[in-house]
C-alpha cells in the first residue's frame, strides 16, 4: 500500500511530461516555418485557406487568396507550406475529372 501512492503519482506525471515535450517540439516546428516564410510561398492557414505570400511584416503576413485580392493575417495562423502542382504530376492536374464522371455515379447531388 505504501508503494501504491508513488506509483500512482508517477503514472500521472509521465504522460503529462511526454505530452508537454511533444507540444514543445510541434511549436518549434511551427515557429521555424513562420520564420522561414518568403514572398511567393504557397501556404495553408489554420482555417484551411490556401494562399500565396504577398508581403511580410514582423507580426503579419499579406496573403493573396485570388488574383489581385490580398488580405492581411497574423503570422501565427500559417500552419504549413503547400507544394504546388507540377506538370510532371498528371494526377494533380487532371482537369476533366468533373467533365467526365465515372460510370454509375451521379453528376449532381
PDB file of N, CA and C in Angstrom:
ATOM      1  N   UNK A   1       0.814  -1.196   0.000  1.00  0.00           N
ATOM      2  CA  UNK A   1       0.000   0.000   0.000  1.00  0.00           C
ATOM      3  C   UNK A   1       0.860   1.263   0.000  1.00  0.00           C
ATOM      4  N   UNK A   2       2.008   1.186   0.700  1.00  0.00           N
ATOM      5  CA  UNK A   2       2.904   2.344   0.750  1.00  0.00           C
ATOM      6  C   UNK A   2       3.520   2.637  -0.608  1.00  0.00           C
ATOM      7  N   UNK A   3       3.655   1.611  -1.448  1.00  0.00           N
ATOM      8  CA  UNK A   3       4.253   1.770  -2.764  1.00  0.00           C
ATOM      9  C   UNK A   3       3.230   2.235  -3.800  1.00  0.00           C
ATOM     10  N   UNK A   4       1.956   2.082  -3.515  1.00  0.00           N
ATOM     11  CA  UNK A   4       0.902   2.421  -4.461  1.00  0.00           C
ATOM     12  C   UNK A   4       0.821   3.917  -4.747  1.00  0.00           C
ATOM     13  N   UNK A   5       0.924   4.748  -3.750  1.00  0.00           N
ATOM     14  CA  UNK A   5       0.811   6.196  -3.945  1.00  0.00           C
ATOM     15  C   UNK A   5       1.937   6.746  -4.837  1.00  0.00           C
ATOM     16  N   UNK A   6       3.218   6.423  -4.596  1.00  0.00           N
ATOM     17  CA  UNK A   6       4.272   6.913  -5.501  1.00  0.00           C
ATOM     18  C   UNK A   6       4.105   6.400  -6.929  1.00  0.00           C
ATOM     19  N   UNK A   7       3.653   5.169  -7.102  1.00  0.00           N
ATOM     20  CA  UNK A   7       3.429   4.644  -8.450  1.00  0.00           C
ATOM     21  C   UNK A   7       2.281   5.374  -9.144  1.00  0.00           C
ATOM     22  N   UNK A   8       1.248   5.715  -8.401  1.00  0.00           N
ATOM     23  CA  UNK A   8       0.124   6.459  -8.961  1.00  0.00           C
ATOM     24  C   UNK A   8       0.569   7.856  -9.409  1.00  0.00           C
ATOM     25  N   UNK A   9       1.358   8.520  -8.575  1.00  0.00           N
ATOM     26  CA  UNK A   9       1.881   9.842  -8.936  1.00  0.00           C
ATOM     27  C   UNK A   9       2.752   9.743 -10.185  1.00  0.00           C
ATOM     28  N   UNK A  10       3.608   8.741 -10.251  1.00  0.00           N
ATOM     29  CA  UNK A  10       4.482   8.533 -11.405  1.00  0.00           C
ATOM     30  C   UNK A  10       3.657   8.251 -12.662  1.00  0.00           C
ATOM     31  N   UNK A  11       2.613   7.449 -12.529  1.00  0.00           N
ATOM     32  CA  UNK A  11       1.760   7.116 -13.672  1.00  0.00           C
ATOM     33  C   UNK A  11       1.027   8.346 -14.203  1.00  0.00           C
ATOM     34  N   UNK A  12       0.778   9.333 -13.369  1.00  0.00           N
ATOM     35  CA  UNK A  12       0.112  10.560 -13.819  1.00  0.00           C
ATOM     36  C   UNK A  12       1.097  11.574 -14.379  1.00  0.00           C
ATOM     37  N   UNK A  13       2.300  11.620 -13.872  1.00  0.00           N
ATOM     38  CA  UNK A  13       3.279  12.617 -14.301  1.00  0.00           C
ATOM     39  C   UNK A  13       3.975  12.264 -15.612  1.00  0.00           C
ATOM     40  N   UNK A  14       4.243  10.999 -15.860  1.00  0.00           N
ATOM     41  CA  UNK A  14       4.961  10.606 -17.073  1.00  0.00           C
ATOM     42  C   UNK A  14       4.187  10.989 -18.342  1.00  0.00           C
ATOM     43  N   UNK A  15       2.897  10.655 -18.493  1.00  0.00           N
ATOM     44  CA  UNK A  15       2.182  11.082 -19.702  1.00  0.00           C
ATOM     45  C   UNK A  15       2.106  12.607 -19.844  1.00  0.00           C
ATOM     46  N   UNK A  16       1.973  13.305 -18.735  1.00  0.00           N
ATOM     47  CA  UNK A  16       1.933  14.762 -18.784  1.00  0.00           C
ATOM     48  C   UNK A  16       3.259  15.306 -19.297  1.00  0.00           C
ATOM     49  N   UNK A  17       4.354  14.784 -18.790  1.00  0.00           N
ATOM     50  CA  UNK A  17       5.673  15.227 -19.232  1.00  0.00           C
ATOM     51  C   UNK A  17       5.884  14.942 -20.715  1.00  0.00           C
ATOM     52  N   UNK A  18       5.500  13.754 -21.168  1.00  0.00           N
ATOM     53  CA  UNK A  18       5.662  13.409 -22.580  1.00  0.00           C
ATOM     54  C   UNK A  18       4.787  14.277 -23.474  1.00  0.00           C
ATOM     55  N   UNK A  19       3.585  14.615 -23.034  1.00  0.00           N
ATOM     56  CA  UNK A  19       2.704  15.486 -23.809  1.00  0.00           C
ATOM     57  C   UNK A  19       3.260  16.896 -23.948  1.00  0.00           C
ATOM     58  N   UNK A  20       3.809  17.416 -22.870  1.00  0.00           N
ATOM     59  CA  UNK A  20       4.399  18.758 -22.905  1.00  0.00           C
ATOM     60  C   UNK A  20       5.603  18.777 -23.844  1.00  0.00           C
ATOM     61  N   UNK A  21       6.386  17.719 -23.792  1.00  0.00           N
ATOM     62  CA  UNK A  21       7.567  17.630 -24.650  1.00  0.00           C
ATOM     63  C   UNK A  21       7.173  17.595 -26.129  1.00  0.00           C
ATOM     64  N   UNK A  22       6.153  16.812 -26.454  1.00  0.00           N
ATOM     65  CA  UNK A  22       5.678  16.720 -27.834  1.00  0.00           C
ATOM     66  C   UNK A  22       5.134  18.065 -28.305  1.00  0.00           C
ATOM     67  N   UNK A  23       4.415  18.750 -27.420  1.00  0.00           N
ATOM     68  CA  UNK A  23       3.849  20.047 -27.776  1.00  0.00           C
ATOM     69  C   UNK A  23       4.955  21.070 -28.038  1.00  0.00           C
ATOM     70  N   UNK A  24       6.016  21.041 -27.256  1.00  0.00           N
ATOM     71  CA  UNK A  24       7.135  21.964 -27.474  1.00  0.00           C
ATOM     72  C   UNK A  24       7.801  21.710 -28.818  1.00  0.00           C
ATOM     73  N   UNK A  25       7.943  20.452 -29.202  1.00  0.00           N
ATOM     74  CA  UNK A  25       8.539  20.133 -30.500  1.00  0.00           C
ATOM     75  C   UNK A  25       7.678  20.660 -31.636  1.00  0.00           C
ATOM     76  N   UNK A  26       6.365  20.483 -31.544  1.00  0.00           N
ATOM     77  CA  UNK A  26       5.464  20.974 -32.579  1.00  0.00           C
ATOM     78  C   UNK A  26       5.503  22.500 -32.667  1.00  0.00           C
ATOM     79  N   UNK A  27       5.526  23.172 -31.535  1.00  0.00           N
ATOM     80  CA  UNK A  27       5.608  24.637 -31.533  1.00  0.00           C
ATOM     81  C   UNK A  27       6.914  25.109 -32.163  1.00  0.00           C
ATOM     82  N   UNK A  28       8.005  24.395 -31.917  1.00  0.00           N
ATOM     83  CA  UNK A  28       9.286  24.755 -32.522  1.00  0.00           C
ATOM     84  C   UNK A  28       9.229  24.611 -34.039  1.00  0.00           C
ATOM     85  N   UNK A  29       8.568  23.563 -34.539  1.00  0.00           N
ATOM     86  CA  UNK A  29       8.423  23.378 -35.981  1.00  0.00           C
ATOM     87  C   UNK A  29       7.628  24.525 -36.592  1.00  0.00           C
ATOM     88  N   UNK A  30       6.524  24.901 -35.940  1.00  0.00           N
ATOM     89  CA  UNK A  30       5.671  25.980 -36.453  1.00  0.00           C
ATOM     90  C   UNK A  30       6.435  27.302 -36.439  1.00  0.00           C
ATOM     91  N   UNK A  31       7.173  27.567 -35.374  1.00  0.00           N
ATOM     92  CA  UNK A  31       7.952  28.806 -35.284  1.00  0.00           C
ATOM     93  C   UNK A  31       9.015  28.855 -36.384  1.00  0.00           C
ATOM     94  N   UNK A  32       9.675  27.735 -36.618  1.00  0.00           N
ATOM     95  CA  UNK A  32      10.687  27.675 -37.683  1.00  0.00           C
ATOM     96  C   UNK A  32      10.053  27.939 -39.042  1.00  0.00           C
ATOM     97  N   UNK A  33       8.887  27.343 -39.293  1.00  0.00           N
ATOM     98  CA  UNK A  33       8.188  27.569 -40.559  1.00  0.00           C
ATOM     99  C   UNK A  33       7.818  29.033 -40.726  1.00  0.00           C
ATOM    100  N   UNK A  34       7.245  29.632 -39.691  1.00  0.00           N
ATOM    101  CA  UNK A  34       6.808  31.018 -39.790  1.00  0.00           C
ATOM    102  C   UNK A  34       7.987  31.969 -39.981  1.00  0.00           C
ATOM    103  N   UNK A  35       9.130  31.652 -39.415  1.00  0.00           N
ATOM    104  CA  UNK A  35      10.311  32.492 -39.596  1.00  0.00           C
ATOM    105  C   UNK A  35      10.948  32.316 -40.969  1.00  0.00           C
ATOM    106  N   UNK A  36      10.691  31.176 -41.628  1.00  0.00           N
ATOM    107  CA  UNK A  36      11.317  30.914 -42.918  1.00  0.00           C
ATOM    108  C   UNK A  36      10.431  31.291 -44.105  1.00  0.00           C
ATOM    109  N   UNK A  37       9.294  31.928 -43.856  1.00  0.00           N
ATOM    110  CA  UNK A  37       8.405  32.306 -44.953  1.00  0.00           C
ATOM    111  C   UNK A  37       9.071  33.306 -45.882  1.00  0.00           C
ATOM    112  N   UNK A  38       8.816  33.147 -47.157  1.00  0.00           N
ATOM    113  CA  UNK A  38       9.331  34.048 -48.185  1.00  0.00           C
ATOM    114  C   UNK A  38       8.185  34.459 -49.096  1.00  0.00           C
ATOM    115  N   UNK A  39       8.321  35.600 -49.740  1.00  0.00           N
ATOM    116  CA  UNK A  39       7.313  36.071 -50.685  1.00  0.00           C
ATOM    117  C   UNK A  39       7.235  35.071 -51.840  1.00  0.00           C
ATOM    118  N   UNK A  40       6.017  34.694 -52.186  1.00  0.00           N
ATOM    119  CA  UNK A  40       5.799  33.731 -53.256  1.00  0.00           C
ATOM    120  C   UNK A  40       5.530  32.319 -52.761  1.00  0.00           C
ATOM    121  N   UNK A  41       5.737  32.047 -51.479  1.00  0.00           N
ATOM    122  CA  UNK A  41       5.458  30.723 -50.927  1.00  0.00           C
ATOM    123  C   UNK A  41       3.959  30.458 -50.929  1.00  0.00           C
ATOM    124  N   UNK A  42       3.572  29.227 -51.258  1.00  0.00           N
ATOM    125  CA  UNK A  42       2.178  28.799 -51.127  1.00  0.00           C
ATOM    126  C   UNK A  42       2.021  28.243 -49.721  1.00  0.00           C
ATOM    127  N   UNK A  43       1.016  28.726 -48.993  1.00  0.00           N
ATOM    128  CA  UNK A  43       0.817  28.320 -47.603  1.00  0.00           C
ATOM    129  C   UNK A  43      -0.641  27.961 -47.362  1.00  0.00           C
ATOM    130  N   UNK A  44      -0.878  27.276 -46.227  1.00  0.00           N
ATOM    131  CA  UNK A  44      -2.227  26.997 -45.777  1.00  0.00           C
ATOM    132  C   UNK A  44      -2.345  27.514 -44.348  1.00  0.00           C
ATOM    133  N   UNK A  45      -3.460  28.193 -44.059  1.00  0.00           N
ATOM    134  CA  UNK A  45      -3.681  28.734 -42.728  1.00  0.00           C
ATOM    135  C   UNK A  45      -4.342  27.680 -41.843  1.00  0.00           C
ATOM    136  N   UNK A  46      -4.467  27.992 -40.566  1.00  0.00           N
ATOM    137  CA  UNK A  46      -5.134  27.077 -39.640  1.00  0.00           C
ATOM    138  C   UNK A  46      -6.608  26.914 -39.980  1.00  0.00           C
ATOM    139  N   UNK A  47      -7.178  27.848 -40.731  1.00  0.00           N
ATOM    140  CA  UNK A  47      -8.582  27.751 -41.160  1.00  0.00           C
ATOM    141  C   UNK A  47      -8.720  26.964 -42.454  1.00  0.00           C
ATOM    142  N   UNK A  48      -7.599  26.553 -43.053  1.00  0.00           N
ATOM    143  CA  UNK A  48      -7.642  25.775 -44.280  1.00  0.00           C
ATOM    144  C   UNK A  48      -7.571  26.613 -45.543  1.00  0.00           C
ATOM    145  N   UNK A  49      -7.319  27.897 -45.431  1.00  0.00           N
ATOM    146  CA  UNK A  49      -7.227  28.778 -46.583  1.00  0.00           C
ATOM    147  C   UNK A  49      -5.891  28.589 -47.279  1.00  0.00           C
ATOM    148  N   UNK A  50      -5.909  28.328 -48.578  1.00  0.00           N
ATOM    149  CA  UNK A  50      -4.688  28.229 -49.372  1.00  0.00           C
ATOM    150  C   UNK A  50      -4.434  29.581 -50.018  1.00  0.00           C
ATOM    151  N   UNK A  51      -3.192  30.074 -49.920  1.00  0.00           N
ATOM    152  CA  UNK A  51      -2.880  31.399 -50.449  1.00  0.00           C
ATOM    153  C   UNK A  51      -1.399  31.478 -50.773  1.00  0.00           C
ATOM    154  N   UNK A  52      -1.025  32.591 -51.393  1.00  0.00           N
ATOM    155  CA  UNK A  52       0.367  32.875 -51.722  1.00  0.00           C
ATOM    156  C   UNK A  52       0.823  34.067 -50.888  1.00  0.00           C
ATOM    157  N   UNK A  53       2.008  33.971 -50.307  1.00  0.00           N
ATOM    158  CA  UNK A  53       2.548  35.067 -49.503  1.00  0.00           C
ATOM    159  C   UNK A  53       2.886  36.229 -50.433  1.00  0.00           C
ATOM    160  N   UNK A  54       2.274  37.392 -50.169  1.00  0.00           N
ATOM    161  CA  UNK A  54       2.498  38.582 -50.996  1.00  0.00           C
ATOM    162  C   UNK A  54       3.451  39.561 -50.332  1.00  0.00           C
ATOM    163  N   UNK A  55       3.422  39.663 -49.001  1.00  0.00           N
ATOM    164  CA  UNK A  55       4.311  40.578 -48.270  1.00  0.00           C
ATOM    165  C   UNK A  55       4.441  40.066 -46.840  1.00  0.00           C
ATOM    166  N   UNK A  56       5.545  40.444 -46.206  1.00  0.00           N
ATOM    167  CA  UNK A  56       5.816  40.012 -44.839  1.00  0.00           C
ATOM    168  C   UNK A  56       6.123  41.203 -43.955  1.00  0.00           C
ATOM    169  N   UNK A  57       5.628  41.157 -42.724  1.00  0.00           N
ATOM    170  CA  UNK A  57       5.977  42.142 -41.702  1.00  0.00           C
ATOM    171  C   UNK A  57       6.381  41.360 -40.455  1.00  0.00           C
ATOM    172  N   UNK A  58       6.689  42.062 -39.371  1.00  0.00           N
ATOM    173  CA  UNK A  58       7.130  41.373 -38.164  1.00  0.00           C
ATOM    174  C   UNK A  58       6.073  40.421 -37.615  1.00  0.00           C
ATOM    175  N   UNK A  59       4.836  40.904 -37.464  1.00  0.00           N
ATOM    176  CA  UNK A  59       3.775  40.100 -36.864  1.00  0.00           C
ATOM    177  C   UNK A  59       2.696  39.677 -37.848  1.00  0.00           C
ATOM    178  N   UNK A  60       2.710  40.226 -39.059  1.00  0.00           N
ATOM    179  CA  UNK A  60       1.650  39.946 -40.021  1.00  0.00           C
ATOM    180  C   UNK A  60       2.224  39.453 -41.337  1.00  0.00           C
ATOM    181  N   UNK A  61       1.339  38.870 -42.126  1.00  0.00           N
ATOM    182  CA  UNK A  61       1.690  38.415 -43.466  1.00  0.00           C
ATOM    183  C   UNK A  61       0.522  38.756 -44.383  1.00  0.00           C
ATOM    184  N   UNK A  62       0.830  39.281 -45.554  1.00  0.00           N
ATOM    185  CA  UNK A  62      -0.207  39.567 -46.546  1.00  0.00           C
ATOM    186  C   UNK A  62      -0.314  38.360 -47.459  1.00  0.00           C
ATOM    187  N   UNK A  63      -1.532  37.810 -47.571  1.00  0.00           N
ATOM    188  CA  UNK A  63      -1.770  36.625 -48.378  1.00  0.00           C
ATOM    189  C   UNK A  63      -2.640  36.972 -49.573  1.00  0.00           C
ATOM    190  N   UNK A  64      -2.222  36.535 -50.746  1.00  0.00           N
ATOM    191  CA  UNK A  64      -3.014  36.716 -51.957  1.00  0.00           C
ATOM    192  C   UNK A  64      -3.879  35.470 -52.114  1.00  0.00           C
ATOM    193  N   UNK A  65      -5.184  35.636 -51.915  1.00  0.00           N
ATOM    194  CA  UNK A  65      -6.086  34.494 -51.939  1.00  0.00           C
ATOM    195  C   UNK A  65      -6.717  34.286 -53.311  1.00  0.00           C
ATOM    196  N   UNK A  66      -6.663  35.299 -54.161  1.00  0.00           N
ATOM    197  CA  UNK A  66      -7.125  35.234 -55.545  1.00  0.00           C
ATOM    198  C   UNK A  66      -6.337  36.309 -56.292  1.00  0.00           C
ATOM    199  N   UNK A  67      -6.270  36.231 -57.612  1.00  0.00           N
ATOM    200  CA  UNK A  67      -5.520  37.253 -58.349  1.00  0.00           C
ATOM    201  C   UNK A  67      -6.014  38.658 -58.002  1.00  0.00           C
ATOM    202  N   UNK A  68      -5.138  39.472 -57.441  1.00  0.00           N
ATOM    203  CA  UNK A  68      -5.455  40.846 -57.083  1.00  0.00           C
ATOM    204  C   UNK A  68      -6.151  41.015 -55.740  1.00  0.00           C
ATOM    205  N   UNK A  69      -6.425  39.933 -55.014  1.00  0.00           N
ATOM    206  CA  UNK A  69      -7.099  40.014 -53.719  1.00  0.00           C
ATOM    207  C   UNK A  69      -6.090  39.654 -52.631  1.00  0.00           C
ATOM    208  N   UNK A  70      -5.657  40.666 -51.866  1.00  0.00           N
ATOM    209  CA  UNK A  70      -4.647  40.464 -50.828  1.00  0.00           C
ATOM    210  C   UNK A  70      -5.265  40.801 -49.474  1.00  0.00           C
ATOM    211  N   UNK A  71      -5.101  39.887 -48.518  1.00  0.00           N
ATOM    212  CA  UNK A  71      -5.622  40.104 -47.168  1.00  0.00           C
ATOM    213  C   UNK A  71      -4.470  40.007 -46.177  1.00  0.00           C
ATOM    214  N   UNK A  72      -4.615  40.674 -45.045  1.00  0.00           N
ATOM    215  CA  UNK A  72      -3.577  40.684 -44.017  1.00  0.00           C
ATOM    216  C   UNK A  72      -3.963  39.737 -42.889  1.00  0.00           C
ATOM    217  N   UNK A  73      -3.022  38.879 -42.493  1.00  0.00           N
ATOM    218  CA  UNK A  73      -3.246  37.869 -41.461  1.00  0.00           C
ATOM    219  C   UNK A  73      -2.115  37.925 -40.448  1.00  0.00           C
ATOM    220  N   UNK A  74      -2.368  37.428 -39.273  1.00  0.00           N
ATOM    221  CA  UNK A  74      -1.316  37.245 -38.274  1.00  0.00           C
ATOM    222  C   UNK A  74      -0.418  36.108 -38.737  1.00  0.00           C
ATOM    223  N   UNK A  75       0.879  36.203 -38.483  1.00  0.00           N
ATOM    224  CA  UNK A  75       1.798  35.121 -38.855  1.00  0.00           C
ATOM    225  C   UNK A  75       1.455  33.817 -38.151  1.00  0.00           C
ATOM    226  N   UNK A  76       0.817  33.923 -36.992  1.00  0.00           N
ATOM    227  CA  UNK A  76       0.515  32.739 -36.198  1.00  0.00           C
ATOM    228  C   UNK A  76      -0.479  31.790 -36.876  1.00  0.00           C
ATOM    229  N   UNK A  77      -1.230  32.266 -37.861  1.00  0.00           N
ATOM    230  CA  UNK A  77      -2.225  31.409 -38.496  1.00  0.00           C
ATOM    231  C   UNK A  77      -1.646  30.549 -39.610  1.00  0.00           C
ATOM    232  N   UNK A  78      -0.394  30.772 -39.983  1.00  0.00           N
ATOM    233  CA  UNK A  78       0.220  29.961 -41.033  1.00  0.00           C
ATOM    234  C   UNK A  78       0.547  28.595 -40.452  1.00  0.00           C
ATOM    235  N   UNK A  79      -0.098  27.553 -40.998  1.00  0.00           N
ATOM    236  CA  UNK A  79       0.085  26.214 -40.453  1.00  0.00           C
ATOM    237  C   UNK A  79       1.122  25.401 -41.210  1.00  0.00           C
ATOM    238  N   UNK A  80       1.139  25.512 -42.551  1.00  0.00           N
ATOM    239  CA  UNK A  80       2.100  24.728 -43.315  1.00  0.00           C
ATOM    240  C   UNK A  80       2.345  25.332 -44.682  1.00  0.00           C
ATOM    241  N   UNK A  81       3.470  24.964 -45.263  1.00  0.00           N
ATOM    242  CA  UNK A  81       3.813  25.364 -46.624  1.00  0.00           C
ATOM    243  C   UNK A  81       3.220  24.299 -47.543  1.00  0.00           C
ATOM    244  N   UNK A  82       2.576  24.727 -48.631  1.00  0.00           N
ATOM    245  CA  UNK A  82       1.913  23.817 -49.554  1.00  0.00           C
ATOM    246  C   UNK A  82       2.738  23.727 -50.826  1.00  0.00           C
ATOM    247  N   UNK A  83       2.959  22.494 -51.262  1.00  0.00           N
ATOM    248  CA  UNK A  83       3.671  22.292 -52.521  1.00  0.00           C
ATOM    249  C   UNK A  83       2.703  22.545 -53.671  1.00  0.00           C
ATOM    250  N   UNK A  84       3.176  23.199 -54.707  1.00  0.00           N
ATOM    251  CA  UNK A  84       2.328  23.467 -55.862  1.00  0.00           C
ATOM    252  C   UNK A  84       2.403  22.298 -56.821  1.00  0.00           C
ATOM    253  N   UNK A  85       1.343  22.108 -57.593  1.00  0.00           N
ATOM    254  CA  UNK A  85       1.305  21.023 -58.571  1.00  0.00           C
ATOM    255  C   UNK A  85       2.282  21.317 -59.700  1.00  0.00           C
ATOM    256  N   UNK A  86       2.960  20.291 -60.148  1.00  0.00           N
ATOM    257  CA  UNK A  86       3.910  20.443 -61.254  1.00  0.00           C
ATOM    258  C   UNK A  86       3.375  19.713 -62.471  1.00  0.00           C
ATOM    259  N   UNK A  87       3.783  20.124 -63.661  1.00  0.00           N
ATOM    260  CA  UNK A  87       3.314  19.450 -64.874  1.00  0.00           C
ATOM    261  C   UNK A  87       3.724  17.977 -64.926  1.00  0.00           C
ATOM    262  N   UNK A  88       4.742  17.578 -64.183  1.00  0.00           N
ATOM    263  CA  UNK A  88       5.171  16.188 -64.186  1.00  0.00           C
ATOM    264  C   UNK A  88       4.220  15.293 -63.399  1.00  0.00           C
ATOM    265  N   UNK A  89       3.322  15.856 -62.626  1.00  0.00           N
ATOM    266  CA  UNK A  89       2.409  15.087 -61.798  1.00  0.00           C
ATOM    267  C   UNK A  89       1.000  15.140 -62.398  1.00  0.00           C
ATOM    268  N   UNK A  90       0.669  14.247 -63.312  1.00  0.00           N
ATOM    269  CA  UNK A  90      -0.620  14.345 -64.013  1.00  0.00           C
ATOM    270  C   UNK A  90      -1.822  14.113 -63.110  1.00  0.00           C
ATOM    271  N   UNK A  91      -1.673  13.376 -62.007  1.00  0.00           N
ATOM    272  CA  UNK A  91      -2.814  13.133 -61.128  1.00  0.00           C
ATOM    273  C   UNK A  91      -3.324  14.416 -60.490  1.00  0.00           C
ATOM    274  N   UNK A  92      -2.424  15.378 -60.231  1.00  0.00           N
ATOM    275  CA  UNK A  92      -2.840  16.623 -59.601  1.00  0.00           C
ATOM    276  C   UNK A  92      -3.429  17.617 -60.589  1.00  0.00           C
ATOM    277  N   UNK A  93      -3.196  17.402 -61.876  1.00  0.00           N
ATOM    278  CA  UNK A  93      -3.613  18.389 -62.864  1.00  0.00           C
ATOM    279  C   UNK A  93      -4.735  17.894 -63.781  1.00  0.00           C
ATOM    280  N   UNK A  94      -5.417  16.817 -63.438  1.00  0.00           N
ATOM    281  CA  UNK A  94      -6.498  16.327 -64.288  1.00  0.00           C
ATOM    282  C   UNK A  94      -7.650  17.321 -64.256  1.00  0.00           C
ATOM    283  N   UNK A  95      -7.928  17.939 -65.388  1.00  0.00           N
ATOM    284  CA  UNK A  95      -8.971  18.949 -65.443  1.00  0.00           C
ATOM    285  C   UNK A  95     -10.304  18.364 -65.886  1.00  0.00           C
ATOM    286  N   UNK A  96     -10.289  17.132 -66.413  1.00  0.00           N
ATOM    287  CA  UNK A  96     -11.519  16.563 -66.931  1.00  0.00           C
ATOM    288  C   UNK A  96     -12.242  15.706 -65.898  1.00  0.00           C
ATOM    289  N   UNK A  97     -11.839  15.753 -64.636  1.00  0.00           N
ATOM    290  CA  UNK A  97     -12.483  14.949 -63.605  1.00  0.00           C
ATOM    291  C   UNK A  97     -13.968  15.267 -63.488  1.00  0.00           C
ATOM    292  N   UNK A  98     -14.333  16.533 -63.503  1.00  0.00           N
ATOM    293  CA  UNK A  98     -15.727  16.922 -63.357  1.00  0.00           C
ATOM    294  C   UNK A  98     -16.493  16.786 -64.667  1.00  0.00           C
ATOM    295  N   UNK A  99     -15.783  16.924 -65.784  1.00  0.00           N
ATOM    296  CA  UNK A  99     -16.446  16.854 -67.078  1.00  0.00           C
ATOM    297  C   UNK A  99     -16.858  15.421 -67.422  1.00  0.00           C
ATOM    298  N   UNK A 100     -16.072  14.453 -67.007  1.00  0.00           N
ATOM    299  CA  UNK A 100     -16.354  13.051 -67.309  1.00  0.00           C
ATOM    300  C   UNK A 100     -16.399  12.244 -66.022  1.00  0.00           C
ATOM    301  N   UNK A 101     -17.539  12.244 -65.312  1.00  0.00           N
ATOM    302  CA  UNK A 101     -17.609  11.489 -64.063  1.00  0.00           C
ATOM    303  C   UNK A 101     -17.563   9.991 -64.351  1.00  0.00           C
ATOM    304  N   UNK A 102     -17.115   9.208 -63.382  1.00  0.00           N
ATOM    305  CA  UNK A 102     -17.085   7.760 -63.569  1.00  0.00           C
ATOM    306  C   UNK A 102     -18.489   7.204 -63.797  1.00  0.00           C
ATOM    307  N   UNK A 103     -18.552   6.084 -64.497  1.00  0.00           N
ATOM    308  CA  UNK A 103     -19.842   5.449 -64.781  1.00  0.00           C
ATOM    309  C   UNK A 103     -20.546   5.076 -63.484  1.00  0.00           C
ATOM    310  N   UNK A 104     -21.841   5.254 -63.459  1.00  0.00           N
ATOM    311  CA  UNK A 104     -22.640   4.848 -62.310  1.00  0.00           C
ATOM    312  C   UNK A 104     -22.676   5.863 -61.182  1.00  0.00           C
ATOM    313  N   UNK A 105     -21.986   6.977 -61.327  1.00  0.00           N
ATOM    314  CA  UNK A 105     -22.005   7.995 -60.280  1.00  0.00           C
ATOM    315  C   UNK A 105     -22.802   9.195 -60.753  1.00  0.00           C
ATOM    316  N   UNK A 106     -23.605   9.777 -59.887  1.00  0.00           N
ATOM    317  CA  UNK A 106     -24.374  10.957 -60.305  1.00  0.00           C
ATOM    318  C   UNK A 106     -23.460  12.160 -60.531  1.00  0.00           C
ATOM    319  N   UNK A 107     -23.885  13.039 -61.440  1.00  0.00           N
ATOM    320  CA  UNK A 107     -23.107  14.248 -61.717  1.00  0.00           C
ATOM    321  C   UNK A 107     -23.496  15.383 -60.795  1.00  0.00           C
ATOM    322  N   UNK A 108     -24.706  15.333 -60.241  1.00  0.00           N
ATOM    323  CA  UNK A 108     -25.152  16.350 -59.306  1.00  0.00           C
ATOM    324  C   UNK A 108     -25.717  15.682 -58.081  1.00  0.00           C
ATOM    325  N   UNK A 109     -25.652  16.361 -56.940  1.00  0.00           N
ATOM    326  CA  UNK A 109     -26.169  15.788 -55.698  1.00  0.00           C
ATOM    327  C   UNK A 109     -27.387  16.531 -55.257  1.00  0.00           C
TER     328      UNK A 109
END
